[in-house]
PDB file of C-alpha atoms in Angstrom:
ATOM      1  CA  GLY A   1      36.165 -89.351 127.180  1.00 57.00           C
ATOM      2  CA  ALA A   2      35.847 -85.616 126.469  1.00 61.00           C
ATOM      3  CA  VAL A   3      38.641 -84.402 124.153  1.00 89.00           C
ATOM      4  CA  VAL A   4      39.784 -80.868 123.506  1.00 95.00           C
ATOM      5  CA  SER A   5      41.944 -80.881 120.743  1.00 95.00           C
ATOM      6  CA  GLN A   6      44.715 -77.566 120.091  1.00 97.00           C
ATOM      7  CA  HIS A   7      46.707 -76.823 117.326  1.00 96.00           C
ATOM      8  CA  PRO A   8      49.306 -76.537 116.581  1.00 96.00           C
ATOM      9  CA  SER A   9      51.423 -77.933 119.009  1.00 95.00           C
ATOM     10  CA  TRP A  10      54.136 -76.540 118.081  1.00 96.00           C
ATOM     11  CA  VAL A  11      55.322 -72.856 116.170  1.00 96.00           C
ATOM     12  CA  ILE A  12      58.770 -71.291 115.770  1.00 96.00           C
ATOM     13  CA  CYS A  13      58.013 -67.837 113.675  1.00 94.00           C
ATOM     14  CA  LYS A  14      60.253 -64.721 113.405  1.00 96.00           C
ATOM     15  CA  SER A  15      59.742 -61.717 115.564  1.00 96.00           C
ATOM     16  CA  GLY A  16      56.744 -59.538 114.227  1.00 96.00           C
ATOM     17  CA  THR A  17      54.805 -62.278 112.741  1.00 95.00           C
ATOM     18  CA  SER A  18      50.977 -63.301 114.022  1.00 96.00           C
ATOM     19  CA  VAL A  19      50.360 -66.480 114.910  1.00 97.00           C
ATOM     20  CA  LYS A  20      46.601 -68.100 115.318  1.00 97.00           C
ATOM     21  CA  ILE A  21      46.272 -71.468 118.036  1.00 98.00           C
ATOM     22  CA  GLU A  22      43.202 -73.250 117.629  1.00 97.00           C
ATOM     23  CA  CYS A  23      41.290 -74.787 120.260  1.00 97.00           C
ATOM     24  CA  ARG A  24      38.476 -77.463 119.260  1.00 96.00           C
ATOM     25  CA  SER A  25      35.995 -79.257 121.806  1.00 94.00           C
ATOM     26  CA  LEU A  26      35.705 -82.772 120.192  1.00 93.00           C
ATOM     27  CA  ASP A  27      32.538 -84.591 121.240  1.00 89.00           C
ATOM     28  CA  PHE A  28      30.852 -81.965 123.298  1.00 90.00           C
ATOM     29  CA  GLN A  29      29.430 -78.486 123.089  1.00 91.00           C
ATOM     30  CA  ALA A  30      31.510 -75.182 125.144  1.00 91.00           C
ATOM     31  CA  THR A  31      29.995 -71.849 125.524  1.00 89.00           C
ATOM     32  CA  THR A  32      33.094 -71.076 127.755  1.00 91.00           C
ATOM     33  CA  MET A  33      36.687 -71.614 126.936  1.00 94.00           C
ATOM     34  CA  PHE A  34      39.545 -70.250 128.660  1.00 94.00           C
ATOM     35  CA  TRP A  35      43.800 -69.809 127.670  1.00 96.00           C
ATOM     36  CA  TYR A  36      45.820 -70.013 129.744  1.00 96.00           C
ATOM     37  CA  ARG A  37      49.607 -69.207 129.560  1.00 96.00           C
ATOM     38  CA  GLN A  38      52.337 -71.211 131.269  1.00 94.00           C
ATOM     39  CA  PHE A  39      56.113 -70.644 131.625  1.00 90.00           C
ATOM     40  CA  PRO A  40      58.849 -73.383 132.470  1.00 85.00           C
ATOM     41  CA  LYS A  41      58.361 -74.518 136.287  1.00 82.00           C
ATOM     42  CA  GLN A  42      55.441 -72.386 136.897  1.00 87.00           C
ATOM     43  CA  SER A  43      51.873 -72.297 137.437  1.00 89.00           C
ATOM     44  CA  LEU A  44      48.855 -71.705 134.691  1.00 93.00           C
ATOM     45  CA  MET A  45      48.157 -68.186 134.716  1.00 94.00           C
ATOM     46  CA  LEU A  46      44.826 -67.289 133.013  1.00 94.00           C
ATOM     47  CA  MET A  47      45.421 -65.017 130.503  1.00 95.00           C
ATOM     48  CA  ALA A  48      41.478 -64.741 129.134  1.00 94.00           C
ATOM     49  CA  THR A  49      38.172 -66.169 129.093  1.00 93.00           C
ATOM     50  CA  SER A  50      36.703 -66.890 125.745  1.00 92.00           C
ATOM     51  CA  ASN A  51      32.568 -66.691 125.269  1.00 89.00           C
ATOM     52  CA  GLU A  52      30.831 -67.720 122.396  1.00 89.00           C
ATOM     53  CA  GLY A  53      29.095 -64.954 120.700  1.00 87.00           C
ATOM     54  CA  SER A  54      30.554 -62.473 123.150  1.00 87.00           C
ATOM     55  CA  LYS A  55      33.667 -60.256 123.852  1.00 90.00           C
ATOM     56  CA  ALA A  56      36.443 -62.783 125.457  1.00 92.00           C
ATOM     57  CA  THR A  57      37.206 -60.848 129.142  1.00 92.00           C
ATOM     58  CA  TYR A  58      41.092 -60.503 129.623  1.00 94.00           C
ATOM     59  CA  GLU A  59      42.754 -60.500 133.185  1.00 92.00           C
ATOM     60  CA  GLN A  60      44.637 -57.654 134.321  1.00 91.00           C
ATOM     61  CA  GLY A  61      47.541 -57.297 132.713  1.00 93.00           C
ATOM     62  CA  VAL A  62      47.141 -59.495 129.705  1.00 95.00           C
ATOM     63  CA  GLU A  63      46.453 -56.378 126.384  1.00 94.00           C
ATOM     64  CA  LYS A  64      43.257 -57.407 124.606  1.00 93.00           C
ATOM     65  CA  ASP A  65      45.113 -55.891 120.749  1.00 95.00           C
ATOM     66  CA  LYS A  66      47.819 -58.328 121.365  1.00 96.00           C
ATOM     67  CA  PHE A  67      46.321 -61.647 122.370  1.00 97.00           C
ATOM     68  CA  LEU A  68      43.015 -61.565 119.890  1.00 96.00           C
ATOM     69  CA  ILE A  69      40.306 -64.099 121.057  1.00 95.00           C
ATOM     70  CA  ASN A  70      37.651 -65.402 118.605  1.00 93.00           C
ATOM     71  CA  HIS A  71      35.152 -67.467 120.034  1.00 92.00           C
ATOM     72  CA  ALA A  72      33.143 -68.083 116.315  1.00 86.00           C
ATOM     73  CA  SER A  73      31.127 -71.545 117.126  1.00 92.00           C
ATOM     74  CA  LEU A  74      30.334 -73.795 120.141  1.00 92.00           C
ATOM     75  CA  THR A  75      33.390 -76.194 119.858  1.00 94.00           C
ATOM     76  CA  LEU A  76      36.104 -73.810 118.681  1.00 95.00           C
ATOM     77  CA  SER A  77      37.933 -70.619 119.936  1.00 96.00           C
ATOM     78  CA  THR A  78      40.967 -69.342 118.769  1.00 96.00           C
ATOM     79  CA  LEU A  79      44.067 -67.477 119.971  1.00 97.00           C
ATOM     80  CA  THR A  80      45.994 -64.980 117.863  1.00 97.00           C
ATOM     81  CA  VAL A  81      48.932 -64.278 119.192  1.00 97.00           C
ATOM     82  CA  THR A  82      49.687 -60.432 117.376  1.00 96.00           C
ATOM     83  CA  SER A  83      53.199 -58.735 116.201  1.00 96.00           C
ATOM     84  CA  ALA A  84      54.577 -61.380 118.428  1.00 95.00           C
ATOM     85  CA  HIS A  85      58.226 -61.036 119.802  1.00 95.00           C
ATOM     86  CA  PRO A  86      60.493 -63.007 121.788  1.00 95.00           C
ATOM     87  CA  GLU A  87      59.054 -62.492 125.559  1.00 94.00           C
ATOM     88  CA  ASP A  88      56.075 -64.204 124.054  1.00 95.00           C
ATOM     89  CA  SER A  89      57.422 -67.496 123.723  1.00 96.00           C
ATOM     90  CA  SER A  90      55.703 -69.114 126.147  1.00 96.00           C
ATOM     91  CA  PHE A  91      53.308 -72.637 126.678  1.00 96.00           C
ATOM     92  CA  TYR A  92      49.663 -71.541 125.664  1.00 97.00           C
ATOM     93  CA  ILE A  93      46.993 -74.087 126.871  1.00 97.00           C
ATOM     94  CA  CYS A  94      43.400 -73.807 126.581  1.00 96.00           C
ATOM     95  CA  SER A  95      40.421 -75.622 128.075  1.00 95.00           C
ATOM     96  CA  ALA A  96      36.940 -75.841 127.490  1.00 93.00           C
ATOM     97  CA  ARG A  97      33.610 -76.095 129.561  1.00 87.00           C
ATOM     98  CA  ASP A  98      31.459 -78.841 129.079  1.00 86.00           C
ATOM     99  CA  ASP A  99      27.739 -77.474 128.464  1.00 82.00           C
ATOM    100  CA  ARG A 100      25.989 -79.910 130.538  1.00 82.00           C
ATOM    101  CA  GLY A 101      27.629 -78.583 133.535  1.00 73.00           C
ATOM    102  CA  ASN A 102      28.923 -80.584 136.800  1.00 72.00           C
ATOM    103  CA  GLN A 103      32.299 -81.814 134.226  1.00 78.00           C
ATOM    104  CA  PRO A 104      35.595 -80.566 134.655  1.00 84.00           C
ATOM    105  CA  GLN A 105      37.308 -78.411 132.549  1.00 88.00           C
ATOM    106  CA  HIS A 106      39.047 -80.571 129.825  1.00 92.00           C
ATOM    107  CA  PHE A 107      42.340 -79.093 128.776  1.00 95.00           C
ATOM    108  CA  GLY A 108      44.083 -79.051 125.066  1.00 96.00           C
ATOM    109  CA  ASP A 109      47.845 -80.236 124.612  1.00 95.00           C
ATOM    110  CA  GLY A 110      48.857 -76.920 124.853  1.00 96.00           C
ATOM    111  CA  THR A 111      50.928 -74.847 121.993  1.00 97.00           C
ATOM    112  CA  ARG A 112      54.824 -74.115 122.360  1.00 96.00           C
ATOM    113  CA  LEU A 113      55.427 -71.000 120.628  1.00 97.00           C
ATOM    114  CA  SER A 114      58.876 -69.684 120.027  1.00 96.00           C
ATOM    115  CA  ILE A 115      59.830 -66.425 118.773  1.00 95.00           C
ATOM    116  CA  LEU A 116      62.879 -65.631 117.073  1.00 94.00           C
TER     117      LEU A 116
ATOM    118  CA  GLU B   1      42.620 -62.641 146.639  1.00 77.00           C
ATOM    119  CA  ASP B   2      42.389 -66.430 146.154  1.00 82.00           C
ATOM    120  CA  GLN B   3      45.911 -68.673 146.546  1.00 90.00           C
ATOM    121  CA  VAL B   4      46.670 -72.104 146.293  1.00 95.00           C
ATOM    122  CA  THR B   5      49.894 -73.036 147.910  1.00 97.00           C
ATOM    123  CA  GLN B   6      51.458 -76.669 146.877  1.00 97.00           C
ATOM    124  CA  SER B   7      54.372 -78.610 148.624  1.00 97.00           C
ATOM    125  CA  PRO B   8      56.667 -79.960 148.022  1.00 97.00           C
ATOM    126  CA  GLU B   9      57.724 -78.279 145.358  1.00 96.00           C
ATOM    127  CA  ALA B  10      59.157 -81.517 144.366  1.00 97.00           C
ATOM    128  CA  LEU B  11      59.299 -85.166 145.397  1.00 98.00           C
ATOM    129  CA  ARG B  12      61.064 -88.343 144.807  1.00 98.00           C
ATOM    130  CA  LEU B  13      59.960 -91.944 145.741  1.00 98.00           C
ATOM    131  CA  GLN B  14      61.094 -95.267 145.755  1.00 98.00           C
ATOM    132  CA  GLU B  15      58.493 -97.337 143.811  1.00 98.00           C
ATOM    133  CA  GLY B  16      56.112 -98.680 146.338  1.00 97.00           C
ATOM    134  CA  GLU B  17      56.914 -96.027 148.728  1.00 97.00           C
ATOM    135  CA  SER B  18      53.862 -94.374 149.532  1.00 98.00           C
ATOM    136  CA  SER B  19      53.352 -90.439 150.495  1.00 98.00           C
ATOM    137  CA  SER B  20      51.411 -87.605 150.143  1.00 98.00           C
ATOM    138  CA  LEU B  21      51.080 -83.963 148.054  1.00 98.00           C
ATOM    139  CA  ASN B  22      49.381 -81.046 149.890  1.00 98.00           C
ATOM    140  CA  CYS B  23      47.567 -78.443 148.380  1.00 98.00           C
ATOM    141  CA  SER B  24      46.469 -75.421 150.921  1.00 98.00           C
ATOM    142  CA  TYR B  25      44.359 -72.916 149.613  1.00 96.00           C
ATOM    143  CA  THR B  26      42.485 -69.427 150.443  1.00 93.00           C
ATOM    144  CA  VAL B  27      39.141 -68.817 148.232  1.00 89.00           C
ATOM    145  CA  SER B  28      36.099 -66.746 148.629  1.00 84.00           C
ATOM    146  CA  GLY B  29      33.681 -69.534 148.557  1.00 87.00           C
ATOM    147  CA  LEU B  30      34.717 -72.543 147.029  1.00 89.00           C
ATOM    148  CA  ARG B  31      33.073 -74.236 144.315  1.00 89.00           C
ATOM    149  CA  GLY B  32      35.548 -76.757 143.643  1.00 92.00           C
ATOM    150  CA  LEU B  33      38.759 -78.069 144.049  1.00 96.00           C
ATOM    151  CA  PHE B  34      40.369 -80.124 141.190  1.00 96.00           C
ATOM    152  CA  TRP B  35      43.203 -82.185 140.797  1.00 98.00           C
ATOM    153  CA  TYR B  36      44.958 -82.381 137.420  1.00 97.00           C
ATOM    154  CA  ARG B  37      48.328 -84.747 136.150  1.00 97.00           C
ATOM    155  CA  GLN B  38      50.651 -82.893 133.527  1.00 95.00           C
ATOM    156  CA  ASP B  39      53.026 -84.975 131.727  1.00 94.00           C
ATOM    157  CA  PRO B  40      56.295 -82.883 130.104  1.00 91.00           C
ATOM    158  CA  GLY B  41      55.329 -80.612 127.046  1.00 89.00           C
ATOM    159  CA  LYS B  42      51.275 -81.899 127.103  1.00 92.00           C
ATOM    160  CA  GLY B  43      48.129 -80.368 128.952  1.00 93.00           C
ATOM    161  CA  PRO B  44      46.773 -80.931 132.265  1.00 95.00           C
ATOM    162  CA  GLU B  45      45.279 -84.495 132.706  1.00 95.00           C
ATOM    163  CA  PHE B  46      41.880 -84.207 134.709  1.00 94.00           C
ATOM    164  CA  LEU B  47      42.056 -86.598 137.964  1.00 96.00           C
ATOM    165  CA  PHE B  48      39.259 -85.518 140.635  1.00 96.00           C
ATOM    166  CA  THR B  49      36.870 -82.879 142.056  1.00 95.00           C
ATOM    167  CA  LEU B  50      36.190 -82.514 145.697  1.00 96.00           C
ATOM    168  CA  TYR B  51      33.318 -79.866 146.290  1.00 94.00           C
ATOM    169  CA  SER B  52      33.066 -80.272 150.472  1.00 93.00           C
ATOM    170  CA  ALA B  53      35.129 -80.660 153.211  1.00 95.00           C
ATOM    171  CA  GLY B  54      35.328 -84.830 154.214  1.00 96.00           C
ATOM    172  CA  GLU B  55      34.921 -85.688 151.002  1.00 97.00           C
ATOM    173  CA  GLU B  56      37.179 -88.157 149.387  1.00 97.00           C
ATOM    174  CA  LYS B  57      37.577 -89.832 146.156  1.00 97.00           C
ATOM    175  CA  GLU B  58      39.519 -92.723 145.004  1.00 97.00           C
ATOM    176  CA  LYS B  59      41.418 -93.567 141.387  1.00 95.00           C
ATOM    177  CA  GLU B  60      43.209 -96.725 140.988  1.00 95.00           C
ATOM    178  CA  ARG B  61      46.819 -95.613 143.432  1.00 97.00           C
ATOM    179  CA  LEU B  62      45.909 -91.998 144.232  1.00 98.00           C
ATOM    180  CA  LYS B  63      43.476 -90.918 146.667  1.00 98.00           C
ATOM    181  CA  ALA B  64      42.433 -87.218 147.434  1.00 98.00           C
ATOM    182  CA  THR B  65      41.372 -86.003 150.434  1.00 98.00           C
ATOM    183  CA  LEU B  66      39.581 -82.154 151.590  1.00 97.00           C
ATOM    184  CA  THR B  67      39.349 -79.948 154.161  1.00 96.00           C
ATOM    185  CA  LYS B  68      38.161 -76.540 154.938  1.00 93.00           C
ATOM    186  CA  LYS B  69      41.806 -75.408 154.321  1.00 95.00           C
ATOM    187  CA  GLU B  70      43.711 -77.791 152.834  1.00 97.00           C
ATOM    188  CA  SER B  71      43.690 -80.981 149.964  1.00 98.00           C
ATOM    189  CA  PHE B  72      46.115 -83.607 150.061  1.00 98.00           C
ATOM    190  CA  LEU B  73      46.877 -86.416 147.301  1.00 98.00           C
ATOM    191  CA  HIS B  74      47.648 -89.619 148.474  1.00 98.00           C
ATOM    192  CA  ILE B  75      50.199 -91.948 146.884  1.00 98.00           C
ATOM    193  CA  THR B  76      49.791 -95.587 147.339  1.00 98.00           C
ATOM    194  CA  ALA B  77      52.712 -97.766 146.324  1.00 98.00           C
ATOM    195  CA  PRO B  78      53.151 -95.752 143.036  1.00 98.00           C
ATOM    196  CA  LYS B  79      54.666 -97.242 140.010  1.00 98.00           C
ATOM    197  CA  PRO B  80      57.194 -95.292 137.748  1.00 98.00           C
ATOM    198  CA  GLU B  81      54.166 -94.209 135.399  1.00 97.00           C
ATOM    199  CA  ASP B  82      52.774 -92.215 138.224  1.00 98.00           C
ATOM    200  CA  SER B  83      55.532 -89.622 137.573  1.00 98.00           C
ATOM    201  CA  ALA B  84      54.435 -86.547 136.443  1.00 97.00           C
ATOM    202  CA  THR B  85      53.218 -82.884 137.884  1.00 97.00           C
ATOM    203  CA  TYR B  86      50.455 -82.853 140.278  1.00 98.00           C
ATOM    204  CA  LEU B  87      48.260 -79.428 139.762  1.00 97.00           C
ATOM    205  CA  CYS B  88      46.103 -78.660 142.216  1.00 97.00           C
ATOM    206  CA  ALA B  89      43.495 -75.599 140.836  1.00 96.00           C
ATOM    207  CA  VAL B  90      40.206 -74.235 142.514  1.00 94.00           C
ATOM    208  CA  GLN B  91      37.105 -72.717 141.395  1.00 90.00           C
ATOM    209  CA  ALA B  92      35.646 -70.004 143.770  1.00 86.00           C
ATOM    210  CA  ILE B  93      32.385 -69.254 143.262  1.00 80.00           C
ATOM    211  CA  TYR B  94      32.795 -65.140 143.955  1.00 71.00           C
ATOM    212  CA  SER B  95      35.187 -64.864 140.996  1.00 70.00           C
ATOM    213  CA  ASN B  96      35.747 -62.265 138.745  1.00 68.00           C
ATOM    214  CA  SER B  97      36.516 -64.896 135.788  1.00 70.00           C
ATOM    215  CA  GLY B  98      33.699 -67.425 136.228  1.00 74.00           C
ATOM    216  CA  TYR B  99      34.343 -70.948 136.039  1.00 81.00           C
ATOM    217  CA  ALA B 100      37.916 -70.485 135.269  1.00 85.00           C
ATOM    218  CA  LEU B 101      40.462 -72.447 137.719  1.00 90.00           C
ATOM    219  CA  ASN B 102      43.013 -70.768 140.019  1.00 92.00           C
ATOM    220  CA  PHE B 103      46.136 -73.304 140.123  1.00 95.00           C
ATOM    221  CA  GLY B 104      48.914 -73.861 142.294  1.00 95.00           C
ATOM    222  CA  LYS B 105      52.677 -74.021 140.998  1.00 95.00           C
ATOM    223  CA  GLY B 106      52.590 -77.997 141.228  1.00 96.00           C
ATOM    224  CA  THR B 107      54.467 -80.748 143.028  1.00 97.00           C
ATOM    225  CA  SER B 108      56.744 -82.351 140.148  1.00 97.00           C
ATOM    226  CA  LEU B 109      56.837 -86.118 141.278  1.00 98.00           C
ATOM    227  CA  LEU B 110      59.043 -88.465 140.001  1.00 98.00           C
ATOM    228  CA  VAL B 111      58.665 -92.330 141.405  1.00 98.00           C
ATOM    229  CA  THR B 112      62.238 -94.482 140.629  1.00 97.00           C
ATOM    230  CA  PRO B 113      62.427 -98.210 140.173  1.00 96.00           C
TER     231      PRO B 113
END
């Protein structure tokens, strides 16, 4: 079945560090990928839509200079949390939409980010 | 504004005790309603997509149904391995976010032996 790989699965780093998270579709092409954030006991909240070959679309309240998104190929999107602070600690999850259409979105296993 | 509300927040069942989870939604044109299962520390795993009122889908002990206002996920004779958080999400036709999903908060299901 369709697989989305997300890496790393867990990151602990100091305040002020920038952290890059990768999201790969392993057996399908994905022009569009999505980045979500999930706090404990809360729903997944859409942060941004990542489009291959063009700029990402950010949801209201999400700082584009803070959360840099690069969708360099049809199978890879990256999210970089720049100058991370403790309030950025969260569970970040990506999903990918199969270009063949009429397919459900498939999710990565998430990245637990802890900023000390 | 599109909204998705799931109930109950948490549900505890004995093994074999059937029940239903509810997902109420308001959306400006429904493209699809999705059910996912999420285990702790993992990403959501796809279960079903429903597109129109009256549609039903089944998979093992799970059955999803859809009306114009809500969806139900029926769990028949659950087993402990069915314990997880079940997420409902809608995809709107008229959305600034394209094909992005709008999730409810989920129902945390615990099935005890």
